[in-house]
Coordinates of C-alpha atoms and ligand atoms in Angstrom, one line a residue:
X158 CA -10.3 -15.3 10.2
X159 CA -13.3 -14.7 12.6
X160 CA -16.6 -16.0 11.0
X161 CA -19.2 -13.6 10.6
X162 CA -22.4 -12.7 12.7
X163 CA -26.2 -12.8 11.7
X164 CA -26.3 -9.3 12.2
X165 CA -23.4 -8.2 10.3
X166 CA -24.0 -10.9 7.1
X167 CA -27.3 -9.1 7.2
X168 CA -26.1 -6.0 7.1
X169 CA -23.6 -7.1 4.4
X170 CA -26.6 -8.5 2.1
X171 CA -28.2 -4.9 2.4
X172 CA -25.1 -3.1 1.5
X173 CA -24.4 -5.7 -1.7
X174 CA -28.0 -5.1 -3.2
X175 CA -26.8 -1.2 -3.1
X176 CA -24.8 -2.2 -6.0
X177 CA -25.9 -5.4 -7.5
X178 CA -30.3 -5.8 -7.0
X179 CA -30.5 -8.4 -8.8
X180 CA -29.1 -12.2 -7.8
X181 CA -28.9 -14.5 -4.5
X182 CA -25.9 -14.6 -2.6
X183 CA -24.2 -17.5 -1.8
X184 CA -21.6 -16.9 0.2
X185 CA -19.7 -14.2 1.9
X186 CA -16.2 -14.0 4.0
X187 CA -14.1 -12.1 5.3
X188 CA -11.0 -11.2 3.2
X189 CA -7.7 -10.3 2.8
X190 CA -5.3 -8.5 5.1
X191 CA -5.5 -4.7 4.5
X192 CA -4.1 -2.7 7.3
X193 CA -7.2 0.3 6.8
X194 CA -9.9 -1.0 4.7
X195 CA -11.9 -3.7 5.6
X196 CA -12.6 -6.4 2.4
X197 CA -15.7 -9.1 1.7
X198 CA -15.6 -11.4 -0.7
X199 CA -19.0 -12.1 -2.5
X200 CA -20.2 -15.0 -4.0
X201 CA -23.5 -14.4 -5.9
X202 CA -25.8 -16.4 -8.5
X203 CA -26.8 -14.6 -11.7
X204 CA -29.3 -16.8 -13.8
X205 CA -27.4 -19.8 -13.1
X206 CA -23.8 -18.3 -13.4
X207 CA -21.4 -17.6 -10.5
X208 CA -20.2 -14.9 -9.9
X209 CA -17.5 -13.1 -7.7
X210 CA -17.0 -9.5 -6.0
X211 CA -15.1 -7.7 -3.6
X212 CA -17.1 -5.6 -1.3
X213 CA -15.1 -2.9 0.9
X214 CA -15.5 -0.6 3.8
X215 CA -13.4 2.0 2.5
X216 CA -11.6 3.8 5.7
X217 CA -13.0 7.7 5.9
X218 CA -11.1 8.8 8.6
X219 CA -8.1 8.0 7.0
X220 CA -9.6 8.9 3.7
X221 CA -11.3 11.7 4.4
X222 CA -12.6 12.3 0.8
X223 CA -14.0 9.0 -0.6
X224 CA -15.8 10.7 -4.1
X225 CA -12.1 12.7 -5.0
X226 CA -10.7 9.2 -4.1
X227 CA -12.6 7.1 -6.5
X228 CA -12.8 9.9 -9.2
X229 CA -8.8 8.9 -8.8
X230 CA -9.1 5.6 -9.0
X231 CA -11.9 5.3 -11.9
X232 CA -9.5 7.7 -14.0
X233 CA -6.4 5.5 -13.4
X234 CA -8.4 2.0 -13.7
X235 CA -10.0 3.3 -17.3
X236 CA -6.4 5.1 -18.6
X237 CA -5.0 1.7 -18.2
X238 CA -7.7 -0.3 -20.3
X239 CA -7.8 1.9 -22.7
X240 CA -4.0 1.3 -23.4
X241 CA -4.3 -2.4 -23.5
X242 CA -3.7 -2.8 -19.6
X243 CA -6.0 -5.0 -17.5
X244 CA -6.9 -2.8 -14.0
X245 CA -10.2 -3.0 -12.0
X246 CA -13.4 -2.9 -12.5
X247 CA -15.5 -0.8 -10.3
X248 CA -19.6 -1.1 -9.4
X249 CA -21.3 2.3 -9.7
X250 CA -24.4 2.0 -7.1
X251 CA -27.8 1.0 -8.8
X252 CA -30.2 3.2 -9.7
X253 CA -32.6 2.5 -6.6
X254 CA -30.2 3.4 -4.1
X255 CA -31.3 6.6 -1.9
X256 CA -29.2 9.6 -3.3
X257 CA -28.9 11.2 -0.2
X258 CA -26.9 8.2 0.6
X259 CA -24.7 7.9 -2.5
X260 CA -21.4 10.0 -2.1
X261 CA -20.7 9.6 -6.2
X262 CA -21.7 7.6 -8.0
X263 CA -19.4 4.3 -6.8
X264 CA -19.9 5.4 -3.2
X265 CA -22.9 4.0 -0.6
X266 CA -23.0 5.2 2.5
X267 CA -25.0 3.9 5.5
X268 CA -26.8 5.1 8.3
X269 CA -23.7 4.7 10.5
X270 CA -21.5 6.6 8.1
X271 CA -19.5 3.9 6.3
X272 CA -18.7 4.6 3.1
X273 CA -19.0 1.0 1.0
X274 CA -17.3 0.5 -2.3
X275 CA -17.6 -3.1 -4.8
X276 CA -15.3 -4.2 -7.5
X277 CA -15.4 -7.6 -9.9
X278 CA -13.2 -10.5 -8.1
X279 CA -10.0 -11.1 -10.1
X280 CA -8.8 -15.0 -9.7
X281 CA -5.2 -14.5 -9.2
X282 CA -2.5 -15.5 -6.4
X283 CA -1.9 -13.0 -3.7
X284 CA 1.6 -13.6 -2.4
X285 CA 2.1 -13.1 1.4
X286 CA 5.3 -11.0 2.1
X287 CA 8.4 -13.3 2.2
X288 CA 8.6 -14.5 -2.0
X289 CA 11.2 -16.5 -4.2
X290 CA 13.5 -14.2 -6.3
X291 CA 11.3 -15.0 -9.3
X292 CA 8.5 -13.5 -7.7
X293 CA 10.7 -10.5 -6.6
X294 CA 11.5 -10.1 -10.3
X295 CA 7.8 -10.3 -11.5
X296 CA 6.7 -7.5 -8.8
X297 CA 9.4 -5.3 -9.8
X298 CA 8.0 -5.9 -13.9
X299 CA 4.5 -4.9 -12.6
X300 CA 5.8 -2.1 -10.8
X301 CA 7.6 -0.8 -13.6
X302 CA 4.7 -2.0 -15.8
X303 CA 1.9 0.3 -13.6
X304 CA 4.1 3.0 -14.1
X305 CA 4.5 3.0 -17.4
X306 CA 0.9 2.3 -18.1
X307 CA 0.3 5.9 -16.8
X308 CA 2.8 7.4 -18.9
X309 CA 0.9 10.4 -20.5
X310 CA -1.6 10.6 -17.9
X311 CA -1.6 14.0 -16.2
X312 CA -0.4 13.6 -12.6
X313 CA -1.3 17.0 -11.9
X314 CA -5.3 15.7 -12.4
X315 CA -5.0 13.8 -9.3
X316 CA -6.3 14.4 -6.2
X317 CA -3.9 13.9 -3.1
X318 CA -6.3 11.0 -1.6
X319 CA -3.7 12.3 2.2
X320 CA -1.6 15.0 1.7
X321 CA 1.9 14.4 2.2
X322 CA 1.6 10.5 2.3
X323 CA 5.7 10.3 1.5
X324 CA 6.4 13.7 2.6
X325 CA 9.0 11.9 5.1
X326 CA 10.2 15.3 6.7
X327 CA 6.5 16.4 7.2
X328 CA 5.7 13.1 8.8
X329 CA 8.9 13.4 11.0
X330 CA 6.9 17.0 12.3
X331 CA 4.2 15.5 13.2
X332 CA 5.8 12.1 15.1
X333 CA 7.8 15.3 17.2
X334 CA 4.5 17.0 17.5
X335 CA 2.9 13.3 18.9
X336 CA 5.6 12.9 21.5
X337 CA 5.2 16.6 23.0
X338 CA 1.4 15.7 23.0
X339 CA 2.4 12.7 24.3
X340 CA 4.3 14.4 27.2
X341 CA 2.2 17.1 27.8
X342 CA -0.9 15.2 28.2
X343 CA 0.4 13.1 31.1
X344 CA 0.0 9.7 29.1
X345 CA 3.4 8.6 29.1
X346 CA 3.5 6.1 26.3
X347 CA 6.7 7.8 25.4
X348 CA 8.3 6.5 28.2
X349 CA 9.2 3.2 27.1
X350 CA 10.2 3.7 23.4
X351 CA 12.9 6.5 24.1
X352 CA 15.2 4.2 22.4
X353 CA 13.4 3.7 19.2
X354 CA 12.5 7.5 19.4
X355 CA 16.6 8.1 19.9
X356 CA 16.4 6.1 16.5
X357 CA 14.5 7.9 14.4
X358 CA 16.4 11.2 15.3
X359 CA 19.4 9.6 14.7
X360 CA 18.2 9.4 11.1
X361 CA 17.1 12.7 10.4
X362 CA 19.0 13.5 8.1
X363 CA 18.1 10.5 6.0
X364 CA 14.5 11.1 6.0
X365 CA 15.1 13.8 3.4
X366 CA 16.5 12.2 1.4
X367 CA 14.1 11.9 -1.2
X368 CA 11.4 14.5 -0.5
X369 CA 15.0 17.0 -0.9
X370 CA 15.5 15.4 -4.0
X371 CA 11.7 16.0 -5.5
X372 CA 11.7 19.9 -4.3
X373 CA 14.9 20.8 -5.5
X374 CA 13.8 19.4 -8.9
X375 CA 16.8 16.8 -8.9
X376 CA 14.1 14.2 -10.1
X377 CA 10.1 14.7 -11.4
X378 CA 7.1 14.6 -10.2
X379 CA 5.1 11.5 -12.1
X380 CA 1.9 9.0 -10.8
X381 CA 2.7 6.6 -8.7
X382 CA 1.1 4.1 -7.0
X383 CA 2.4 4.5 -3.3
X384 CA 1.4 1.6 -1.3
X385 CA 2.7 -1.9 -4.0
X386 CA 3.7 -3.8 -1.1
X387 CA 4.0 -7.4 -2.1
X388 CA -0.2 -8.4 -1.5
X389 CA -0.8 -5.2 -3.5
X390 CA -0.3 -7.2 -6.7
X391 CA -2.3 -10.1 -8.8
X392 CA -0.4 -12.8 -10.5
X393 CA -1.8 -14.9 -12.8
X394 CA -2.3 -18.5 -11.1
X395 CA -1.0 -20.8 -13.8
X396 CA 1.9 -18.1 -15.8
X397 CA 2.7 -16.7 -12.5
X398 CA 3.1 -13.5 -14.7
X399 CA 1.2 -10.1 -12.7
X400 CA -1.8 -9.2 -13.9
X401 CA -2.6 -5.8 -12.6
X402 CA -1.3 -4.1 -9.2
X403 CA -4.5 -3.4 -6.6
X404 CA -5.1 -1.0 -3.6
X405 CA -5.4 2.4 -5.8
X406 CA -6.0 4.6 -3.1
X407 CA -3.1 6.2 -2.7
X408 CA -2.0 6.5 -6.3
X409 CA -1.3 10.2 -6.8
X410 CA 1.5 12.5 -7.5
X411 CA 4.7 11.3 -6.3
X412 CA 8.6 9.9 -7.8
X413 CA 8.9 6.0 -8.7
X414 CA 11.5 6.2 -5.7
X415 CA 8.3 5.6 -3.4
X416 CA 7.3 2.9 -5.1
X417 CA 10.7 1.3 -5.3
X418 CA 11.2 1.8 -1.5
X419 CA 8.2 0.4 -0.4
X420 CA 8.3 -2.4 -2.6
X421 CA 12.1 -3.6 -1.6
X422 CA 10.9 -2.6 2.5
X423 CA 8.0 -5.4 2.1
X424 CA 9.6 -8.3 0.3
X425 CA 13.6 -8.4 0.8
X426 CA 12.3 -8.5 4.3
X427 CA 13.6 -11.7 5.5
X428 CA 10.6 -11.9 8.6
X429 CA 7.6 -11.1 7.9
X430 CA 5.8 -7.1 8.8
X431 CA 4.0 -9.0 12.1
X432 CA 7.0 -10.5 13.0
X433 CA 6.9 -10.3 16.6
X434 CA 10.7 -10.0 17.0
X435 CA 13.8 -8.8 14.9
X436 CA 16.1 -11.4 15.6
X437 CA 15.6 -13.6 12.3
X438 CA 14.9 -9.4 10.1
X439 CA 17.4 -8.7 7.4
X440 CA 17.5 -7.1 3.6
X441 CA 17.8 -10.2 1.4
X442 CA 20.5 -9.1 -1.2
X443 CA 18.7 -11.6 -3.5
X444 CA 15.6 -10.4 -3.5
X445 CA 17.0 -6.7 -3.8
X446 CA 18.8 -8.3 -7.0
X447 CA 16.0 -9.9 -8.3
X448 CA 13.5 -7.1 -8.0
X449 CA 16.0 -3.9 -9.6
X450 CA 16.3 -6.2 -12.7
X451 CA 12.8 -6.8 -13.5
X452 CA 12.3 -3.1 -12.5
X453 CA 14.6 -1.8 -14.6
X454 CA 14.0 -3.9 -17.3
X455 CA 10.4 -3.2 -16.9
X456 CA 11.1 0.4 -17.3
X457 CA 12.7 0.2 -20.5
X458 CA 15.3 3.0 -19.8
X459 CA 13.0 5.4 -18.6
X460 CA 14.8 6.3 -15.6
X461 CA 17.1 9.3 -15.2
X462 CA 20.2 8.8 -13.8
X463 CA 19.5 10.2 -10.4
X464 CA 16.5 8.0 -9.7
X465 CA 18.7 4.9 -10.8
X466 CA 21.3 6.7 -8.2
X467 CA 18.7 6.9 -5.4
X468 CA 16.9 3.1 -6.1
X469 CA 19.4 2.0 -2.7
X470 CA 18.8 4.7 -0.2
X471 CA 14.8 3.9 -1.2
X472 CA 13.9 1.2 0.9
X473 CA 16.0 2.8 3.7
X474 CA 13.8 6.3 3.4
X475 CA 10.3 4.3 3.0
X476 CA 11.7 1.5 6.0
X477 CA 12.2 4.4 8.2
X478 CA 9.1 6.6 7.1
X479 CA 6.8 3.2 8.0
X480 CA 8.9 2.3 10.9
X481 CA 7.6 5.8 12.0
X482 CA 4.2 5.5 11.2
X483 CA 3.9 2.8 13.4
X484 CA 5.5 4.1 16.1
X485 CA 3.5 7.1 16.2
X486 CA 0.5 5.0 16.2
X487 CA 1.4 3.2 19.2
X488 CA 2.5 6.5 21.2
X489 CA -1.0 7.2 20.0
X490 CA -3.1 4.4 21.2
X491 CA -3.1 2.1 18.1
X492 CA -5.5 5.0 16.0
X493 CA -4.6 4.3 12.2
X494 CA -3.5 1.0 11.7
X495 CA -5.8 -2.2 12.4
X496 CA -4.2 -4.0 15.6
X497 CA -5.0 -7.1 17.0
X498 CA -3.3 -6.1 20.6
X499 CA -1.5 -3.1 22.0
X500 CA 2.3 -3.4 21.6
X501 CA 1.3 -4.5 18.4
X502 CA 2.4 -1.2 16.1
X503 CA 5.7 -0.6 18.5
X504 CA 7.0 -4.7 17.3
X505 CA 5.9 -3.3 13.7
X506 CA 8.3 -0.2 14.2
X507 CA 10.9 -2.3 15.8
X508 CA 10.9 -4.4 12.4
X509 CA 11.2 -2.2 10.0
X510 CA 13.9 -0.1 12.3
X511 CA 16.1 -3.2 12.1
X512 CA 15.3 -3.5 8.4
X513 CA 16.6 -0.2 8.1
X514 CA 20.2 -1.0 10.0
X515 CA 20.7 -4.2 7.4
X516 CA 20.3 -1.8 4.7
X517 CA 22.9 0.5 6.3
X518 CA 25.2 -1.8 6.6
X519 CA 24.7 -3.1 3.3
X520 CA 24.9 0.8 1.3
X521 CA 27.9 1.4 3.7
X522 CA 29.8 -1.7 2.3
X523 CA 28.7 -1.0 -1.0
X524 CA 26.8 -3.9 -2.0
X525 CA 23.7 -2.5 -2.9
X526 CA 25.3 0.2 -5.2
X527 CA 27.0 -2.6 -6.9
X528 CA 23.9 -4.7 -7.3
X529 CA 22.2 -2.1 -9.0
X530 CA 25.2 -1.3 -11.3
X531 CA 25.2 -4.8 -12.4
X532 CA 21.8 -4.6 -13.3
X533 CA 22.1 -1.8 -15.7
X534 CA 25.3 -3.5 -17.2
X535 CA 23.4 -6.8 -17.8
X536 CA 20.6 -4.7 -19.6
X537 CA 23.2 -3.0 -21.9
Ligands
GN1_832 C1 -1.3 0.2 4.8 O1 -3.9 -0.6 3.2 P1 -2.7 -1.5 3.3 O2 -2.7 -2.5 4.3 O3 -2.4 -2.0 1.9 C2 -0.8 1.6 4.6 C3 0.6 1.7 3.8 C4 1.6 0.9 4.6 C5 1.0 -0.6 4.9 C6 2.0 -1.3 5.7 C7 -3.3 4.2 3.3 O4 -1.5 -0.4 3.6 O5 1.0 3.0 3.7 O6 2.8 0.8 4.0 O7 -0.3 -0.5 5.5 N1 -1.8 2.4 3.8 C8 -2.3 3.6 4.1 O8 1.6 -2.7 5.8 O9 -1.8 4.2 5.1
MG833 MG1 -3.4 0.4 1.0

């Protein structure tokens, strides 16, 4: 990771006494590999102790609300404790910060309009995104764990941190609406992804699949967390057991299914998100095995039978959805996602669009219905 300037460690130092006054800092790096925020890690004495935060840039264009977004987040973290779960714990700014530059009380904002957010450092392993079935199983326990820790809690008191972030059918309007901008305006990006747009209308139909299923009241509303890709969860370094999932921005209203999907799309990946080609991509049938047991296990037979029916087609709907995302970024010009080089987003949407034609081929034969069937046979 690129070391950091004078200027900008200086800057950092200013924005860490926002929260914490009192202290020296020792050390401060980069970290993490977050796709919209940007993450420090903060190493500070306090009388003669050491101790460890994470500072963050939270993104405001893509969040446009960061106060409704933390009020989200603080009432999730604190739900959780107060059942016996461990979540994280958030900084509120110190008493000497400006108001005028607070927005809430967890919020700084400086004079460039960066909204700043710090948290207390868990020790835990972050696992990058290709994982050993074990691990698969463990994510899918703390997945089915975070949901159940919100059982009870009101998912109507949310706040949609971005409307219609797994409205698939809505996002599908406006990747349309981005290639007639695209075409209209002359700047004939378009041009050399016809295929991969071909692709994605090709699979229309598909898109719906779950987002039909939620309006038509087939399966409920509930919290969920949105975004628990694989490095969106703590384990605990020695037990290897999770410890709490991370990256609660996106928690709102929404069906398990999204969770599922994106979970499954980011670790029975056989190549990694960044791969820069799709030759060695496939859905790892093990991992998919792995993962639905401890999920459903971890659920504890809270699921209704047409969310267990729908666990296969997830990964496929969330795959595409993402595969979409990325591809309307780069017909963009590379506005939402962090890119290290243009082309970048169009070799993420080429992975996760050959993701998606494993995972035909493998509902098509059958397999992953079966999987999941012996999974809730074993349990019985
Ligand atoms: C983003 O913030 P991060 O890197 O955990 C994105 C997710 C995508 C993911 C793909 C708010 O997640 O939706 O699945 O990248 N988050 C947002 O890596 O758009
Ligand atoms: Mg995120």
């Amino acid at each position: 990771m690129a070391r950091l300037s004078y200027g900008r460690i200086l800057k950092l130092t200013r924005i860490v006494k926002q929260f914490v006054p009192e202290g020296k800092i020792d050390n401060i790096e980069s970290f993490g590999g977050g796709r919209i925020n940007s993450t420090y890690l903060i190493t500070m004495r306090q009388e003669s102790e050491r101790v460890k935060y994470l500072l963050q840039n939270v993104n405001n264009t893509v969040f446009r609300d960061t106060e409704g977004l933390m009020k989200n987040v603080i009432a999730v973290t604190e739900y959780i404790r107060e059942h016996g779960g461990r979540s994280l714990e958030f900084i509120q700014c110190s008493e000497s910060t400006a108001p005028e530059s607070l927005n809430g009380p967890y919020i700084f904002v400086d004079e460039e309009n960066l909204h700043w957010r710090m948290y207390h450092y868990v020790e835990a392993e972050v696992y990058p995104c290709i994982i050993e079935s074990e691990d698969a199983y463990m994510l899918g326990e703390a997945i089915a764990d975070f949901s159940r820790s919100l059982d009870g809690f009101d998912a109507t008191e949310l706040f949609e941190t971005i409307p219609g972030f797994h409205d698939t059918l809505k996002r599908f309007e406006a990747f349309l609406l981005a290639v007639a901008n695209d075409v209209i305006s002359g700047a004939k990006r378009c041009e050399s992804v016809k295929s991969e747009i071909e692709f994605l209308l090709k699979h229309k139909d598909d898109m719906g699949i779950l987002v039909n299923a939620l309006n038509n009241g087939e399966i409920l509303y509930g919290v969920t967390h949105n975004d628990p890709k694989i490095n969106n969860a703590l384990f605990d370094k020695v037990t290897g057991k999770p410890i709490c999932m991370i990256d609660l921005d996106t928690v709102m209203s929404g069906t398990p299914l999204f969770d599922i999907g994106d979970a499954l799309r980011s670790i029975a990946n056989t190549d990694s998100e960044d791969a820069k080609t799709t030759e060695n991509v496939s859905f790892s049938l093990e991992i998919y095995e792995a993962f639905v047991d401890g999920y459903i296990k971890g659920m504890k037979g809270c699921l209704t039978d047409k969310e267990k029916e729908l666990i296969p087609y997830s990964p496929l709907v969330i795959g595409l959805e993402l595969g979409m995302r990325f591809l309307m970024d780069h017909i963009q010009g590379n506005i939402y996602f962090k890119t290290e080089y243009d082309g970048q987003n169009l070799e993420r949407a080429r992975v996760q669009f050959a993701l998606v034609e494993d995972i035909e081929r493998k509902l098509k034969s059958g397999e992953l219905q079966r999987i999941l069937k012996k999974a809730e046979t074993d349990l019985n």
